[in-house]
mmCIF file of C-alpha atoms and ligand atoms in Angstrom:
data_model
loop_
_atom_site.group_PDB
_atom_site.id
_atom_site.type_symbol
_atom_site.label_atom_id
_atom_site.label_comp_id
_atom_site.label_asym_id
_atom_site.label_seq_id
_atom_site.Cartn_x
_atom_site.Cartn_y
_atom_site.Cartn_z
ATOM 1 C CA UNK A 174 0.347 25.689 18.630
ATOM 2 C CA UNK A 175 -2.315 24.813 16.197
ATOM 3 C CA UNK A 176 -4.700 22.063 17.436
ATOM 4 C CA UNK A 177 -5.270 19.371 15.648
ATOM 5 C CA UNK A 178 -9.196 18.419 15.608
ATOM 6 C CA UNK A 179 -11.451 15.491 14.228
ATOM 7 C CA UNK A 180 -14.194 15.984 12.355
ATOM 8 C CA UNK A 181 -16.118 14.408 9.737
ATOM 9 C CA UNK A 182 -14.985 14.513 6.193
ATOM 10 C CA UNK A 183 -17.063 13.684 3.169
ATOM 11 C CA UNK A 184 -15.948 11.110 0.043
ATOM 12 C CA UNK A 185 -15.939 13.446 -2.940
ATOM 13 C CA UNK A 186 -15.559 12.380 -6.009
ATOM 14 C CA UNK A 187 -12.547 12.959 -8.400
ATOM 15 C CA UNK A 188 -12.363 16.002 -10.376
ATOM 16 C CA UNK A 189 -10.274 16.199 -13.318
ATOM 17 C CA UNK A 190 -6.930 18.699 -13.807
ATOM 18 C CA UNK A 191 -6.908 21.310 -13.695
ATOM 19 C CA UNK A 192 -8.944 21.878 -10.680
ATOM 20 C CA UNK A 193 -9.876 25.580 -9.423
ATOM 21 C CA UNK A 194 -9.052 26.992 -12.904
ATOM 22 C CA UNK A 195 -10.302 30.544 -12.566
ATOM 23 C CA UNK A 196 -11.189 32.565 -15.458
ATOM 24 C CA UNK A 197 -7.967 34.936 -14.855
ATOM 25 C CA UNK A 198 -8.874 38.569 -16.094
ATOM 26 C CA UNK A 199 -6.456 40.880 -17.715
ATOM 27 C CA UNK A 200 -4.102 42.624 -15.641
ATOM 28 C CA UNK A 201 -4.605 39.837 -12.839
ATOM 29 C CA UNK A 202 -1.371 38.561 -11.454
ATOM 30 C CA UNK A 203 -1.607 34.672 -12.279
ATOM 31 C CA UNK A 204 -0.664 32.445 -9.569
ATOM 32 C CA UNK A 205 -0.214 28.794 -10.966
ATOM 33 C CA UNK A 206 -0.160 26.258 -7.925
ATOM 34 C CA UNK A 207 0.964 22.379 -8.708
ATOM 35 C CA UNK A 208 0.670 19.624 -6.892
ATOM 36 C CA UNK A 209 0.296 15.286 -7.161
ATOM 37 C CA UNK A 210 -2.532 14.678 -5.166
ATOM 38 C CA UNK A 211 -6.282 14.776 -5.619
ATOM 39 C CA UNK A 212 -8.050 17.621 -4.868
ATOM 40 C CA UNK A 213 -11.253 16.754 -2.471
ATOM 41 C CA UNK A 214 -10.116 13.746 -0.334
ATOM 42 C CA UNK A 215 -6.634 14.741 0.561
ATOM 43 C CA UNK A 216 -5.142 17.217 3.689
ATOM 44 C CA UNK A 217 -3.016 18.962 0.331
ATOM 45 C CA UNK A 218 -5.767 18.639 -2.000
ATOM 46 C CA UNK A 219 -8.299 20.365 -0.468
ATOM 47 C CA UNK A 220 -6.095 22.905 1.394
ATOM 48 C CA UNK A 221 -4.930 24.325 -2.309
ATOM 49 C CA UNK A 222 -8.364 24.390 -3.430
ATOM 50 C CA UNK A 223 -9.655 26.585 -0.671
ATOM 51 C CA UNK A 224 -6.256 28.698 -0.913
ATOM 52 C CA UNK A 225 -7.379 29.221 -4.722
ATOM 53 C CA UNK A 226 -11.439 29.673 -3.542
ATOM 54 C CA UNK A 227 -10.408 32.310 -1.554
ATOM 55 C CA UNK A 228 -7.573 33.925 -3.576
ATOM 56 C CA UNK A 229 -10.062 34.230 -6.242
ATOM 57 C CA UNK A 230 -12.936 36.118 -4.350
ATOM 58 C CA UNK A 231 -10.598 38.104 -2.187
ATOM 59 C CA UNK A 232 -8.470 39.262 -4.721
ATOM 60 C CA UNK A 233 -10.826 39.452 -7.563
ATOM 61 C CA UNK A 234 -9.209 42.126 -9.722
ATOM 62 C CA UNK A 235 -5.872 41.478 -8.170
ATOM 63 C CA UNK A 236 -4.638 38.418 -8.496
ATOM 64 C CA UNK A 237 -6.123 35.153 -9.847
ATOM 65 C CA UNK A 238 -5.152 31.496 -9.055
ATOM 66 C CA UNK A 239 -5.189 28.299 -11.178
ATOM 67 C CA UNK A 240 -4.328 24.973 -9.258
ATOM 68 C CA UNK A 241 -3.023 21.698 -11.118
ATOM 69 C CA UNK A 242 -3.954 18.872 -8.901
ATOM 70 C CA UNK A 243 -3.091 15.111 -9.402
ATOM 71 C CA UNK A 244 0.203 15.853 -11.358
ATOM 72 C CA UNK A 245 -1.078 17.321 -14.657
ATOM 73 C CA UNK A 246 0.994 20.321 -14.606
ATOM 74 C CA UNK A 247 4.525 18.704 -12.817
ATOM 75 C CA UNK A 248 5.741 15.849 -10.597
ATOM 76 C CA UNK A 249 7.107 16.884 -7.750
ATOM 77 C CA UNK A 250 10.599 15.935 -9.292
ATOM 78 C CA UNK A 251 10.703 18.907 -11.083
ATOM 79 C CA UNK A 252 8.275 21.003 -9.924
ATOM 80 C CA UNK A 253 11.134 23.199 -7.793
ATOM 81 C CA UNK A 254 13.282 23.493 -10.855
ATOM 82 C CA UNK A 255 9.666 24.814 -12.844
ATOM 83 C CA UNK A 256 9.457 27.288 -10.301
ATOM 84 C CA UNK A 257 12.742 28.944 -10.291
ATOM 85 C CA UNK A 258 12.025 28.815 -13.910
ATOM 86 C CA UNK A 259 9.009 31.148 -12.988
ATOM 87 C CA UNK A 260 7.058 28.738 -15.167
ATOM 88 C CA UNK A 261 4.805 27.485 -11.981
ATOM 89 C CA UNK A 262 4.518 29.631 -8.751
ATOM 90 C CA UNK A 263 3.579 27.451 -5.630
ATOM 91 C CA UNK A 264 3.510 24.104 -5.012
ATOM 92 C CA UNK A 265 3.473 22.194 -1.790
ATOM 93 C CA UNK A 266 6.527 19.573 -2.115
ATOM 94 C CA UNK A 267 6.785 17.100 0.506
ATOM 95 C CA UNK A 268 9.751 17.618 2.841
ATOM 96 C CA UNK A 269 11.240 14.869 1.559
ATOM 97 C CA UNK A 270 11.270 16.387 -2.270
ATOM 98 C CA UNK A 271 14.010 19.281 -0.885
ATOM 99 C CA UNK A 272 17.255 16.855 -1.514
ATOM 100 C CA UNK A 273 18.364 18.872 -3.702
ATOM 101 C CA UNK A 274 18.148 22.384 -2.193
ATOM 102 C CA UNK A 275 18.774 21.546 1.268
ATOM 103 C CA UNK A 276 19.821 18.365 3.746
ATOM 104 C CA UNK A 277 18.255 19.924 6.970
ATOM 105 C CA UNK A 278 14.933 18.743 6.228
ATOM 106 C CA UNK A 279 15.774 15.300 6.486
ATOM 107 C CA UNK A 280 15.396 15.683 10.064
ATOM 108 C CA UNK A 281 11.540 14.977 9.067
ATOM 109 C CA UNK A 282 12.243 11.520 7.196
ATOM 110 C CA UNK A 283 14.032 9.794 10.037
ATOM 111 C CA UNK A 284 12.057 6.777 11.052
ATOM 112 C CA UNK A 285 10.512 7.175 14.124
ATOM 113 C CA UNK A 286 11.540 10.910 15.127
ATOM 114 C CA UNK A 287 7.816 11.992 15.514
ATOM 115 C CA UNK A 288 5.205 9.798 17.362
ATOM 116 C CA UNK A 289 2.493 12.291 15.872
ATOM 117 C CA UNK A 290 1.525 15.189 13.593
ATOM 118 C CA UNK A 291 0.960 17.526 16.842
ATOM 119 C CA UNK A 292 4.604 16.565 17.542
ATOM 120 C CA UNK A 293 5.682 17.880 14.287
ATOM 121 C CA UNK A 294 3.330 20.939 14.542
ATOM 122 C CA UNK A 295 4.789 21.946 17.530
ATOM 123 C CA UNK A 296 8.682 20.986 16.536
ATOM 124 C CA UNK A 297 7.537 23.773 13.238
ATOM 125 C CA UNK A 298 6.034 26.039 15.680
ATOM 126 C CA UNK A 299 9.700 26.402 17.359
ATOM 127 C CA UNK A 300 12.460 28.624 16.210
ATOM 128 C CA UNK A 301 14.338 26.055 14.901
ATOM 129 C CA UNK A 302 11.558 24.937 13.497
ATOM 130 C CA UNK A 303 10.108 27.789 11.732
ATOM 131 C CA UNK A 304 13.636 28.844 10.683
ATOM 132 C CA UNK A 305 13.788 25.733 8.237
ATOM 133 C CA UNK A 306 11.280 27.755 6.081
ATOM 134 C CA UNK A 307 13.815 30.131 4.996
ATOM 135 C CA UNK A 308 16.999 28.081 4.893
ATOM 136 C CA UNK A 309 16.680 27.743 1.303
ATOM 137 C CA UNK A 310 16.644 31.916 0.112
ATOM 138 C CA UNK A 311 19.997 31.095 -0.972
ATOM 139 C CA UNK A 312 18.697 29.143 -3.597
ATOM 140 C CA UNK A 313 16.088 30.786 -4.467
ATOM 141 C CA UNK A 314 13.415 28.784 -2.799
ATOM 142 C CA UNK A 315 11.287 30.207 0.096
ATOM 143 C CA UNK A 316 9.232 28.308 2.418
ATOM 144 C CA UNK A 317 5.628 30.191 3.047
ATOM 145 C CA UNK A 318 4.078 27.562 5.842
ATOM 146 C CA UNK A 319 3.910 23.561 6.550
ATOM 147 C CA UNK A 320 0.896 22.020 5.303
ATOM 148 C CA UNK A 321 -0.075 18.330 7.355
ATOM 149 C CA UNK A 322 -0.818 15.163 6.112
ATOM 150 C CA UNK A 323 -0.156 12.509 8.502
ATOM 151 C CA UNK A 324 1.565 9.284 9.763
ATOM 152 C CA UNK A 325 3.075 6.535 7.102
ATOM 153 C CA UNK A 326 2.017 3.375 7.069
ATOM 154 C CA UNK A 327 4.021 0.326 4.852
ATOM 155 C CA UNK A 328 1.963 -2.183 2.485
ATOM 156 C CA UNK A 329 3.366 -4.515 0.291
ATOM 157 C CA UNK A 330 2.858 -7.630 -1.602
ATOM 158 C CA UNK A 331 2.687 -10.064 1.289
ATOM 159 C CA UNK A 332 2.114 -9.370 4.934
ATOM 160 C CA UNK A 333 3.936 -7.221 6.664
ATOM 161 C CA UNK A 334 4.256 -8.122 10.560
ATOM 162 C CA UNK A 335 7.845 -8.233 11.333
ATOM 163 C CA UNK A 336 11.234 -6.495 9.691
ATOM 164 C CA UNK A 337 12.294 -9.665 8.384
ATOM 165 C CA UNK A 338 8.780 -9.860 6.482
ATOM 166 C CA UNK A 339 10.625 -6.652 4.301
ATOM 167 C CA UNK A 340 13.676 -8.613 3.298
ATOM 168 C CA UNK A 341 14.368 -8.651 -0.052
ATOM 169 C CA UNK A 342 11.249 -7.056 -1.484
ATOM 170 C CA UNK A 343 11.159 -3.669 -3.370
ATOM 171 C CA UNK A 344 9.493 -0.786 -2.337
ATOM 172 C CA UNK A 345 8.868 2.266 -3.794
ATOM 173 C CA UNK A 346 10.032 5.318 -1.575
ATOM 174 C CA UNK A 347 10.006 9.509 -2.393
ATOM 175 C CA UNK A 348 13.545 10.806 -3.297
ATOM 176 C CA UNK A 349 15.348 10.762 -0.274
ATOM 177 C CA UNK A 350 18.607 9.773 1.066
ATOM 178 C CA UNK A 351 17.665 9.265 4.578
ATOM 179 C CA UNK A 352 14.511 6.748 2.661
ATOM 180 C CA UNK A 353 16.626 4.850 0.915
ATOM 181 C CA UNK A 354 18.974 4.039 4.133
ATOM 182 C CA UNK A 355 15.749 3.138 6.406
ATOM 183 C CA UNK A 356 14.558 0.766 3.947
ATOM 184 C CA UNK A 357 18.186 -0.409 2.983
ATOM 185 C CA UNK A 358 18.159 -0.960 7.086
ATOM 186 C CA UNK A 359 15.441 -3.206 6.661
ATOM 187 C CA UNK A 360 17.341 -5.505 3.996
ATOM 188 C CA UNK A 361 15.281 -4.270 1.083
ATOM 189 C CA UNK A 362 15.685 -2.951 -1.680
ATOM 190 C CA UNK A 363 14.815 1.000 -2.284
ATOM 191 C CA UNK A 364 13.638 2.440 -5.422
ATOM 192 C CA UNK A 365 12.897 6.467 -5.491
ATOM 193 C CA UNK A 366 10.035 6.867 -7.583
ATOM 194 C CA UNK A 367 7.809 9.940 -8.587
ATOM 195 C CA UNK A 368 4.337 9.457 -6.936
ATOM 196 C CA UNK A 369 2.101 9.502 -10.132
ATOM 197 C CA UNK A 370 4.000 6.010 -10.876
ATOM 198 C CA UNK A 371 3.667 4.216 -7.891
ATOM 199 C CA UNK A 372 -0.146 2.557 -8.786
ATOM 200 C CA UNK A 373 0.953 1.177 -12.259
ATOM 201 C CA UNK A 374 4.519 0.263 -10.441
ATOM 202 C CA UNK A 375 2.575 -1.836 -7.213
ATOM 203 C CA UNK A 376 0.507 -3.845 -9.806
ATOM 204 C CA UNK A 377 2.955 -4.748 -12.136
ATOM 205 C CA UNK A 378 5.530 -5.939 -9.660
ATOM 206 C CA UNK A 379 8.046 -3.799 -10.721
ATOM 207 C CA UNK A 380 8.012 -2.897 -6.384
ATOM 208 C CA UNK A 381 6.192 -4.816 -4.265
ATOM 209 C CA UNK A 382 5.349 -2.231 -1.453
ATOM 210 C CA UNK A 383 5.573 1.451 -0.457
ATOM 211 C CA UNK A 384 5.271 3.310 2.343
ATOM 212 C CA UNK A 385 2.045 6.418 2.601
ATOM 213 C CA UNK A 386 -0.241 8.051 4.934
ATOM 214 C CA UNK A 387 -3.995 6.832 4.489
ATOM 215 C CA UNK A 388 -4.887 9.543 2.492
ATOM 216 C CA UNK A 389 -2.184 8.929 -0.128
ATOM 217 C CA UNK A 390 -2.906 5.211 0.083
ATOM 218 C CA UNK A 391 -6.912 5.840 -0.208
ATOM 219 C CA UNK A 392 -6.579 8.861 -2.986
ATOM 220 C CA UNK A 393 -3.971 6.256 -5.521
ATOM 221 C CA UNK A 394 -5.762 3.423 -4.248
ATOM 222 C CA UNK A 395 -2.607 1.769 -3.520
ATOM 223 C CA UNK A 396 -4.241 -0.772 -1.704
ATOM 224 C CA UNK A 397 -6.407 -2.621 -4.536
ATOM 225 C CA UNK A 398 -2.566 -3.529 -5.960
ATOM 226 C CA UNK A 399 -1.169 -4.694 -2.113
ATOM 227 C CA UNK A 400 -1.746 -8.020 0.164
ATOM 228 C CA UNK A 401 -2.219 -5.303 2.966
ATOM 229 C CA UNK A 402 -1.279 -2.251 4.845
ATOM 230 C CA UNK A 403 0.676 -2.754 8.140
ATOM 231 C CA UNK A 404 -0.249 0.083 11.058
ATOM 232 C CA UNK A 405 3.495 0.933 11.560
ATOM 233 C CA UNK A 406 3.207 5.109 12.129
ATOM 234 C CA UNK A 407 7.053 4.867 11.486
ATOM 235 C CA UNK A 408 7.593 8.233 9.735
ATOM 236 C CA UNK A 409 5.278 11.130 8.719
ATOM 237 C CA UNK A 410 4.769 13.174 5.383
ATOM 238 C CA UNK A 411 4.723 16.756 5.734
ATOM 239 C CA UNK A 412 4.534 19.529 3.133
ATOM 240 C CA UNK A 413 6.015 23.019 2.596
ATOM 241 C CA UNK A 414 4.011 25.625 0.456
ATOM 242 C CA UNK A 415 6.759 26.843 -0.739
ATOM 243 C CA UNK A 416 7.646 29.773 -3.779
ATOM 244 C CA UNK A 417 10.524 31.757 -5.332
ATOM 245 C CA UNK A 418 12.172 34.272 -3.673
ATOM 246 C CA UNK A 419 12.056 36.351 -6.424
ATOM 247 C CA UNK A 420 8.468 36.127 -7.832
ATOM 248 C CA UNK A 421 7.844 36.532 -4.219
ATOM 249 C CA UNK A 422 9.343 39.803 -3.611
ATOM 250 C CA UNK A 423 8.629 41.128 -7.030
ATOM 251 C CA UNK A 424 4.935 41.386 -5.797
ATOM 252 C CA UNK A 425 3.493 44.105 -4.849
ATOM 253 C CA UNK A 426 3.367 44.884 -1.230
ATOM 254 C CA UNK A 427 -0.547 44.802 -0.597
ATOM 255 C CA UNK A 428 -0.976 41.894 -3.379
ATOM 256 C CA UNK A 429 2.208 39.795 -0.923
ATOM 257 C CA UNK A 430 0.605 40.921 2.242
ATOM 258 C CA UNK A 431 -2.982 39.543 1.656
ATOM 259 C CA UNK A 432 -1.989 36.337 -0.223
ATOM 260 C CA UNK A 433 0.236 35.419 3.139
ATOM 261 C CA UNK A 434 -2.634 36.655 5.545
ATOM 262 C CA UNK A 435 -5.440 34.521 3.441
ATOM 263 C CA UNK A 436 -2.088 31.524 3.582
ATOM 264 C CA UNK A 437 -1.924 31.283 6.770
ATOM 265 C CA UNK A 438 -5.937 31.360 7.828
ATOM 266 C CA UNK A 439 -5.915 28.504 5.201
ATOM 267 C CA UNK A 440 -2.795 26.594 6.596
ATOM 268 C CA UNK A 441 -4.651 26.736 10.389
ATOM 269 C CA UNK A 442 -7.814 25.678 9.055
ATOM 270 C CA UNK A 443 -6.722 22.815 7.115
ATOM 271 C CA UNK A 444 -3.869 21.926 9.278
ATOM 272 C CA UNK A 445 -6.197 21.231 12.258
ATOM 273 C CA UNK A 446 -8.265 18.471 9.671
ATOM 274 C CA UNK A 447 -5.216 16.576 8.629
ATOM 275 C CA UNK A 448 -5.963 14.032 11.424
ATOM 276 C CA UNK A 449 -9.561 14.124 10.589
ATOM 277 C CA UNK A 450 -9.183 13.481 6.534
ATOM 278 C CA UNK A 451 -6.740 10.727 7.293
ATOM 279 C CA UNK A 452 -8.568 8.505 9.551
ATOM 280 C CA UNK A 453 -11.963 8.832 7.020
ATOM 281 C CA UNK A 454 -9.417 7.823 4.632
ATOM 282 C CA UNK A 455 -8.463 4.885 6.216
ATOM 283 C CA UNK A 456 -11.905 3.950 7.390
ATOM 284 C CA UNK A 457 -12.890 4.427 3.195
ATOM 285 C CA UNK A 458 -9.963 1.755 3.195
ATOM 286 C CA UNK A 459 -11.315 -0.827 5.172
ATOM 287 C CA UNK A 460 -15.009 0.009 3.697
ATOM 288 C CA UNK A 461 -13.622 -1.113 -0.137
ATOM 289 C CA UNK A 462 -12.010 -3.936 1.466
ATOM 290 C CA UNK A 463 -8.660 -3.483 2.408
ATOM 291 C CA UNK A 464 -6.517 -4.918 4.547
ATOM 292 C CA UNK A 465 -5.471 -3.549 7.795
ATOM 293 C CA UNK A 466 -2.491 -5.283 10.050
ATOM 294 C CA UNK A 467 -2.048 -3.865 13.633
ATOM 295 C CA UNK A 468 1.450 -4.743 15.422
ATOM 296 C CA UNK A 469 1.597 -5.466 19.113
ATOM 297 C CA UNK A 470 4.094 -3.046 21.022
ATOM 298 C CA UNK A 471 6.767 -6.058 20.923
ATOM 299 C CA UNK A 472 6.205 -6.305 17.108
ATOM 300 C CA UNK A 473 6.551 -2.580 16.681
ATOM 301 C CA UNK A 474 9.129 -2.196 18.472
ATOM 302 C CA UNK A 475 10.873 -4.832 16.151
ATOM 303 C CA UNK A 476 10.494 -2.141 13.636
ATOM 304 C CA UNK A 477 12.045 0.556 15.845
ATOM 305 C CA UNK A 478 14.990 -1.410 16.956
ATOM 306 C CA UNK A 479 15.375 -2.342 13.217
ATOM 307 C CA UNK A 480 15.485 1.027 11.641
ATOM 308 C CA UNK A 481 16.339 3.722 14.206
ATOM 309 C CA UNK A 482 19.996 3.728 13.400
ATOM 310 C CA UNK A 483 19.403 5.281 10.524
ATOM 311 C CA UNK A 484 19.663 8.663 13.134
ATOM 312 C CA UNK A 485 22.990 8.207 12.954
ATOM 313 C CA UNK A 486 24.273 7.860 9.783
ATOM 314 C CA UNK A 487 22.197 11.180 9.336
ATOM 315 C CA UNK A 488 23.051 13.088 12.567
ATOM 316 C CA UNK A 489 26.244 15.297 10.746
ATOM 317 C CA UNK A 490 23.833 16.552 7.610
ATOM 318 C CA UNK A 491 20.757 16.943 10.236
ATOM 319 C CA UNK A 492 22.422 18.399 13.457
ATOM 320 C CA UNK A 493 21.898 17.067 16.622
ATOM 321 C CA UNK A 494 20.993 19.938 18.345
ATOM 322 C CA UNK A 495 17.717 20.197 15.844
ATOM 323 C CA UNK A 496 17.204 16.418 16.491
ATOM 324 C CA UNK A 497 17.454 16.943 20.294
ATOM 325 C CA UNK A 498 15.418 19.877 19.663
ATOM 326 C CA UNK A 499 12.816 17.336 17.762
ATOM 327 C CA UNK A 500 12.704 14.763 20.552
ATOM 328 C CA UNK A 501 12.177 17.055 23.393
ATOM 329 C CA UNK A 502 9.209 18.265 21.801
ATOM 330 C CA UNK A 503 8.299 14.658 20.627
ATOM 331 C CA UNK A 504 8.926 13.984 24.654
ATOM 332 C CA UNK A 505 6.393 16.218 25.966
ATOM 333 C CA UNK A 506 3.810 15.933 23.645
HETATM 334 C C1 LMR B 146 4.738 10.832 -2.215
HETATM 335 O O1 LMR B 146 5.465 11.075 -3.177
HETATM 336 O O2 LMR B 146 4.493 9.690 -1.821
HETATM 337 C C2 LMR B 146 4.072 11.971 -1.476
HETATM 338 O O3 LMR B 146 5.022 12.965 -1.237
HETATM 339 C C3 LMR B 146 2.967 12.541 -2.309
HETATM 340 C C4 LMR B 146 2.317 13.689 -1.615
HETATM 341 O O4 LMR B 146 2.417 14.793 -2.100
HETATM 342 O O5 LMR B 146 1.718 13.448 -0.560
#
């Protein structure tokens, strides 16, 4: 299992799109990579830069890469349809963008079924696990690894302490199924959103909270537009580099061979910073002055008891051998 590891991560600033933009020579295979976050303060963000870093001087001659951070080439709404399109090559989709290809990953939205990213690591690590990466060939979508980011947290317009504090309000969530039921558990109202929207969509009160990891709340600064950001660790956002099966296997051996190698060094290096980026991130938070709510146990588990039954209404589309699977690795970690 890959370790997860803390260590100190610098504020960068913000570069503009396209990031990485290498000067691709002729006869170069050109490898377009999209993705909605930033590219120097985020587990995603600077995991695609160093793929393209190192794409570019290891396979100088070969193959050239060109990442479009921060949502400047696609959202993630139709970033999968771009790339059976052939229009856009990778991308790194949270698990909870794959509605429309595939219902097993919801296993990875249900509130609560991870109590860490080592728990997910090692639930990815498994052969059920790993096997989610190609159970969407059929389609035409292959999964290449699972990139980290971390633990959600909810903010909103008012404080947050208890479920009932939820009631009513609307928040913002990715577009998933399994989403909209946990919030629709908590008596509020849902509203799937693409992420480049969310800022302008907090501060005009068209939703009044959201749910993120530190990094994604710290990189769209959703807290400047929110009372506060409750410490609720009640779901996790996880990402699949994912591509086409056939741009994929229309590669040439050697070219597909060190691209995954040079992948997968990158996915272990970055993976075991995840941790690390998101708790600078939410230590940058508190720095610019936002607002931070812990729960006691009994609060949390208000939360729990509140949204957990969302397992079942998911259980048939899921399986419940992968979410035994999930929670006996959640168990012993
Ligand atoms: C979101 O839409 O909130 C996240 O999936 C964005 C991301 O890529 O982390």
């Amino acid at each position: 299992m890959r370790a997860l590891m803390i260590a100190a991560m610098a504020t960068l600033t913000v570069s503009a799109a396209p990031a990485a933009m290498a000067a691709c020579d002729d006869g170069e295979i050109v490898i377009k990579f999209s993705h909605v976050t930033n590219t120097d303060r985020h587990p995603k963000g600077i995991a695609a830069s160093l793929l393209a870093e190192r794409v570019n001087a290891e396979m100088d001659g070969k193959a050239c890469m060109e990442v479009f951070p921060n949502s400047s080439l696609y959202n993630d709404d139709v970033v999968l349809e771009a790339m059976l399109q052939g229009d856009v090559h990778m991308a790194a989709p949270s698990l909870s963008k794959f509605e429309k290809f595939t219902k097993q990953f919801r296993l990875f939205d249900l509130p609560f079924m991870f109590k860490s990213i080592r728990a997910v690591d090692a639930f990815q690590s498994s052969e059920a696990g790993a096997a989610l990466k190609t159970s969407m060939t059929r389609r035409g979508l292959l999964g290449l690894e699972f990139w980290h980011n971390g633990m959600k947290q909810f903010s909103a317009n008012v404080p947050l302490i208890t479920p009932e504090d939820a009631e009513g309000l609307k928040f913002r969530v990715q577009p998933s199924d399994v989403l909209v039921a946990q919030m629709e558990a908590l008596g509020a109202n849902p509203q799937k959103m693409a992420f480049s929207e969310v800022y302008g969509a907090l501060q005009t009160g068209v939703v009044d909270g959201q749910e993120n990891t530190w990094s994604n709340i710290w990189g769209q600064k959703f807290f400047e537009v929110q009372d506060g950001i409750t410490e609720t660790n009640h779901g996790i956002i996880d990402y699949l580099v994912v591509t086409s099966v056939d741009w994929w296997e229309d590669l040439p051996q050697d070219v597909r061979d060190q691209l995954g190698t040079i992948l997968a060094e990158v996915t272990d290096t970055r993976n075991a910073e995840a941790y690390a980026v998101n708790l600078a991130a939410k230590e940058s938070i508190v720095e610019a002055g936002g607002t931070i709510r812990r729960l006691t146990p009994e609060q949390r588990q208000q939360w729990v008891d509140a949204m957990k039954p969302v397992w079942e209404q998911f259980e048939g589309d899921v399986g419940a051998d992968m979410i035994a699977a999930a929670q006996e690795i959640n168990a012993g970690m």
